PDB file of C-alpha atoms in Angstrom:
ATOM      1  CA  GLN A  23       6.419 -68.708 -59.823  1.00  0.00           C
ATOM      2  CA  VAL A  24       3.315 -68.170 -62.108  1.00  0.00           C
ATOM      3  CA  GLN A  25       1.044 -64.873 -61.918  1.00  0.00           C
ATOM      4  CA  LEU A  26      -2.544 -65.173 -63.041  1.00  0.00           C
ATOM      5  CA  VAL A  27      -4.486 -62.351 -64.197  1.00  0.00           C
ATOM      6  CA  GLU A  28      -8.072 -61.821 -64.661  1.00  0.00           C
ATOM      7  CA  SER A  29     -10.298 -59.848 -66.728  1.00  0.00           C
ATOM      8  CA  GLY A  30     -13.577 -59.477 -68.879  1.00  0.00           C
ATOM      9  CA  GLY A  31     -15.844 -59.963 -65.775  1.00  0.00           C
ATOM     10  CA  GLY A  32     -18.819 -57.634 -65.081  1.00  0.00           C
ATOM     11  CA  LEU A  33     -22.928 -57.377 -65.402  1.00  0.00           C
ATOM     12  CA  VAL A  34     -25.288 -58.816 -68.200  1.00  0.00           C
ATOM     13  CA  GLN A  35     -28.435 -59.609 -68.679  1.00  0.00           C
ATOM     14  CA  ALA A  36     -29.736 -63.426 -68.101  1.00  0.00           C
ATOM     15  CA  GLY A  37     -28.882 -64.993 -71.910  1.00  0.00           C
ATOM     16  CA  GLY A  38     -26.760 -62.896 -72.817  1.00  0.00           C
ATOM     17  CA  SER A  39     -22.581 -63.561 -73.044  1.00  0.00           C
ATOM     18  CA  LEU A  40     -19.669 -62.328 -71.530  1.00  0.00           C
ATOM     19  CA  ARG A  41     -16.165 -63.793 -72.336  1.00  0.00           C
ATOM     20  CA  LEU A  42     -13.162 -63.711 -69.526  1.00  0.00           C
ATOM     21  CA  SER A  43      -9.619 -63.856 -70.085  1.00  0.00           C
ATOM     22  CA  CYS A  44      -6.692 -64.876 -67.609  1.00  0.00           C
ATOM     23  CA  ALA A  45      -3.759 -63.179 -68.522  1.00  0.00           C
ATOM     24  CA  ALA A  46      -0.125 -65.516 -67.048  1.00  0.00           C
ATOM     25  CA  SER A  47       2.983 -64.051 -66.458  1.00  0.00           C
ATOM     26  CA  GLY A  48       6.108 -65.178 -65.615  1.00  0.00           C
ATOM     27  CA  ARG A  49       7.117 -68.990 -66.253  1.00  0.00           C
ATOM     28  CA  THR A  50       5.179 -69.830 -69.613  1.00  0.00           C
ATOM     29  CA  PHE A  51       2.040 -71.794 -70.192  1.00  0.00           C
ATOM     30  CA  SER A  52       5.440 -74.032 -73.019  1.00  0.00           C
ATOM     31  CA  GLY A  53       7.738 -74.610 -70.673  1.00  0.00           C
ATOM     32  CA  LEU A  54       5.789 -76.319 -67.783  1.00  0.00           C
ATOM     33  CA  ARG A  55       2.178 -77.850 -69.997  1.00  0.00           C
ATOM     34  CA  TYR A  56       0.553 -76.163 -67.095  1.00  0.00           C
ATOM     35  CA  ALA A  57      -3.500 -77.203 -67.599  1.00  0.00           C
ATOM     36  CA  MET A  58      -5.857 -74.134 -66.808  1.00  0.00           C
ATOM     37  CA  ALA A  59      -9.435 -74.217 -65.413  1.00  0.00           C
ATOM     38  CA  TRP A  60     -12.092 -72.081 -64.106  1.00  0.00           C
ATOM     39  CA  PHE A  61     -13.402 -72.575 -60.977  1.00  0.00           C
ATOM     40  CA  ARG A  62     -16.381 -70.241 -59.632  1.00  0.00           C
ATOM     41  CA  GLN A  63     -17.779 -69.166 -56.142  1.00  0.00           C
ATOM     42  CA  ALA A  64     -21.504 -67.677 -55.032  1.00  0.00           C
ATOM     43  CA  PRO A  65     -22.483 -66.124 -52.090  1.00  0.00           C
ATOM     44  CA  GLY A  66     -23.081 -68.976 -49.428  1.00  0.00           C
ATOM     45  CA  LYS A  67     -21.799 -71.617 -51.038  1.00  0.00           C
ATOM     46  CA  GLU A  68     -18.815 -73.455 -52.288  1.00  0.00           C
ATOM     47  CA  ARG A  69     -16.278 -72.955 -54.949  1.00  0.00           C
ATOM     48  CA  GLU A  70     -17.049 -75.261 -57.889  1.00  0.00           C
ATOM     49  CA  PHE A  71     -15.201 -76.717 -61.028  1.00  0.00           C
ATOM     50  CA  VAL A  72     -16.813 -74.821 -64.237  1.00  0.00           C
ATOM     51  CA  ALA A  73     -14.577 -75.919 -66.959  1.00  0.00           C
ATOM     52  CA  ALA A  74     -10.138 -77.141 -68.194  1.00  0.00           C
ATOM     53  CA  VAL A  75      -8.356 -77.571 -70.621  1.00  0.00           C
ATOM     54  CA  THR A  76      -5.173 -79.410 -70.970  1.00  0.00           C
ATOM     55  CA  TRP A  77      -1.951 -78.251 -72.043  1.00  0.00           C
ATOM     56  CA  SER A  78      -1.973 -79.063 -75.693  1.00  0.00           C
ATOM     57  CA  SER A  79      -6.160 -77.587 -76.553  1.00  0.00           C
ATOM     58  CA  ALA A  80      -6.750 -81.832 -77.035  1.00  0.00           C
ATOM     59  CA  TYR A  81      -9.036 -82.598 -74.048  1.00  0.00           C
ATOM     60  CA  THR A  82     -12.201 -79.830 -72.600  1.00  0.00           C
ATOM     61  CA  TYR A  83     -13.815 -81.064 -69.627  1.00  0.00           C
ATOM     62  CA  TYR A  84     -16.779 -78.983 -68.337  1.00  0.00           C
ATOM     63  CA  ALA A  85     -19.364 -79.264 -65.601  1.00  0.00           C
ATOM     64  CA  ASP A  86     -22.656 -80.342 -66.550  1.00  0.00           C
ATOM     65  CA  SER A  87     -24.524 -77.026 -65.042  1.00  0.00           C
ATOM     66  CA  VAL A  88     -22.371 -75.013 -68.249  1.00  0.00           C
ATOM     67  CA  LYS A  89     -22.003 -77.980 -71.208  1.00  0.00           C
ATOM     68  CA  GLU A  90     -23.202 -76.295 -73.820  1.00  0.00           C
ATOM     69  CA  ARG A  91     -23.117 -72.877 -73.032  1.00  0.00           C
ATOM     70  CA  PHE A  92     -18.958 -72.068 -71.601  1.00  0.00           C
ATOM     71  CA  THR A  93     -16.435 -72.743 -74.015  1.00  0.00           C
ATOM     72  CA  ILE A  94     -12.773 -72.904 -72.426  1.00  0.00           C
ATOM     73  CA  SER A  95     -10.035 -72.573 -74.368  1.00  0.00           C
ATOM     74  CA  ARG A  96      -5.790 -71.155 -74.347  1.00  0.00           C
ATOM     75  CA  ASP A  97      -3.812 -69.824 -76.680  1.00  0.00           C
ATOM     76  CA  ASN A  98      -0.498 -71.127 -75.048  1.00  0.00           C
ATOM     77  CA  ALA A  99       1.646 -68.295 -78.047  1.00  0.00           C
ATOM     78  CA  ASN A 100       0.684 -64.865 -75.673  1.00  0.00           C
ATOM     79  CA  ASN A 101      -0.305 -67.552 -72.504  1.00  0.00           C
ATOM     80  CA  THR A 102      -3.937 -66.321 -71.767  1.00  0.00           C
ATOM     81  CA  GLY A 103      -6.332 -68.646 -71.084  1.00  0.00           C
ATOM     82  CA  TYR A 104     -10.586 -67.876 -72.213  1.00  0.00           C
ATOM     83  CA  LEU A 105     -14.010 -68.963 -70.900  1.00  0.00           C
ATOM     84  CA  GLN A 106     -16.744 -67.739 -73.143  1.00  0.00           C
ATOM     85  CA  MET A 107     -20.076 -67.690 -71.505  1.00  0.00           C
ATOM     86  CA  ASN A 108     -23.221 -68.009 -73.630  1.00  0.00           C
ATOM     87  CA  SER A 109     -26.599 -68.163 -72.387  1.00  0.00           C
ATOM     88  CA  LEU A 110     -25.676 -67.042 -68.800  1.00  0.00           C
ATOM     89  CA  LYS A 111     -28.243 -67.194 -66.721  1.00  0.00           C
ATOM     90  CA  LEU A 112     -29.272 -66.389 -62.906  1.00  0.00           C
ATOM     91  CA  GLU A 113     -27.306 -68.663 -61.520  1.00  0.00           C
ATOM     92  CA  ASP A 114     -24.154 -68.355 -62.839  1.00  0.00           C
ATOM     93  CA  THR A 115     -23.966 -65.253 -61.111  1.00  0.00           C
ATOM     94  CA  ALA A 116     -20.269 -65.597 -58.597  1.00  0.00           C
ATOM     95  CA  VAL A 117     -17.092 -64.938 -58.679  1.00  0.00           C
ATOM     96  CA  TYR A 118     -15.119 -66.508 -61.496  1.00  0.00           C
ATOM     97  CA  TYR A 119     -11.145 -67.707 -60.774  1.00  0.00           C
ATOM     98  CA  CYS A 120      -9.116 -68.798 -63.355  1.00  0.00           C
ATOM     99  CA  ALA A 121      -6.428 -71.433 -62.089  1.00  0.00           C
ATOM    100  CA  ALA A 122      -3.269 -72.974 -63.270  1.00  0.00           C
ATOM    101  CA  GLY A 123      -1.102 -76.457 -62.406  1.00  0.00           C
ATOM    102  CA  THR A 124       0.006 -79.156 -63.180  1.00  0.00           C
ATOM    103  CA  GLY A 125      -0.906 -81.290 -60.006  1.00  0.00           C
ATOM    104  CA  TYR A 126      -1.961 -85.032 -60.086  1.00  0.00           C
ATOM    105  CA  SER A 127      -5.197 -84.873 -58.850  1.00  0.00           C
ATOM    106  CA  SER A 128      -8.359 -84.888 -61.452  1.00  0.00           C
ATOM    107  CA  TYR A 129      -8.729 -81.953 -63.662  1.00  0.00           C
ATOM    108  CA  TYR A 130     -12.849 -81.255 -61.586  1.00  0.00           C
ATOM    109  CA  SER A 131     -10.441 -80.863 -58.556  1.00  0.00           C
ATOM    110  CA  PRO A 132      -9.121 -77.393 -57.171  1.00  0.00           C
ATOM    111  CA  LEU A 133      -6.584 -79.462 -56.141  1.00  0.00           C
ATOM    112  CA  HIS A 134      -4.755 -80.329 -59.776  1.00  0.00           C
ATOM    113  CA  TYR A 135      -4.061 -76.597 -59.973  1.00  0.00           C
ATOM    114  CA  ASP A 136      -0.288 -74.442 -57.940  1.00  0.00           C
ATOM    115  CA  TYR A 137      -1.950 -71.322 -58.901  1.00  0.00           C
ATOM    116  CA  TRP A 138      -4.678 -68.594 -58.847  1.00  0.00           C
ATOM    117  CA  ALA A 139      -6.232 -65.474 -60.207  1.00  0.00           C
ATOM    118  CA  GLN A 140      -7.417 -63.157 -57.647  1.00  0.00           C
ATOM    119  CA  GLY A 141     -11.157 -63.271 -59.163  1.00  0.00           C
ATOM    120  CA  THR A 142     -13.514 -61.761 -60.773  1.00  0.00           C
ATOM    121  CA  GLN A 143     -16.731 -61.369 -60.238  1.00  0.00           C
ATOM    122  CA  VAL A 144     -19.709 -62.231 -63.117  1.00  0.00           C
ATOM    123  CA  THR A 145     -23.242 -60.890 -62.281  1.00  0.00           C
ATOM    124  CA  VAL A 146     -26.198 -62.195 -64.021  1.00  0.00           C
ATOM    125  CA  SER A 147     -29.130 -60.060 -64.448  1.00  0.00           C
ATOM    126  CA  SER A 148     -32.981 -60.855 -64.920  1.00  0.00           C
TER     127      SER A 148
END
């Protein structure tokens, strides 16, 4: 089992930055080669893919809406993943979920991920 705990959400003005963290406990990343991803869900909308990173960090994937603004990374030695969010927009307001998994589905699909964090609120104000 892997438990994921997020931190770093909050209220920020448009154009500002936030850094989300996702700490894993239980079985470590290095033993299970988890990919890690971030999804988000805005009120009244479906959960959507934001970004993903492979176990070795060799590959990263981004939704078009966050490319050039968000950066996903991970530190396997400390079992932690990160999402650096810059140039935040009002439409980035959502609950952000960290996920980890070793599935065979696309990295863009929630089906790839076995474990999910509880979610952290990110609110961007004008």
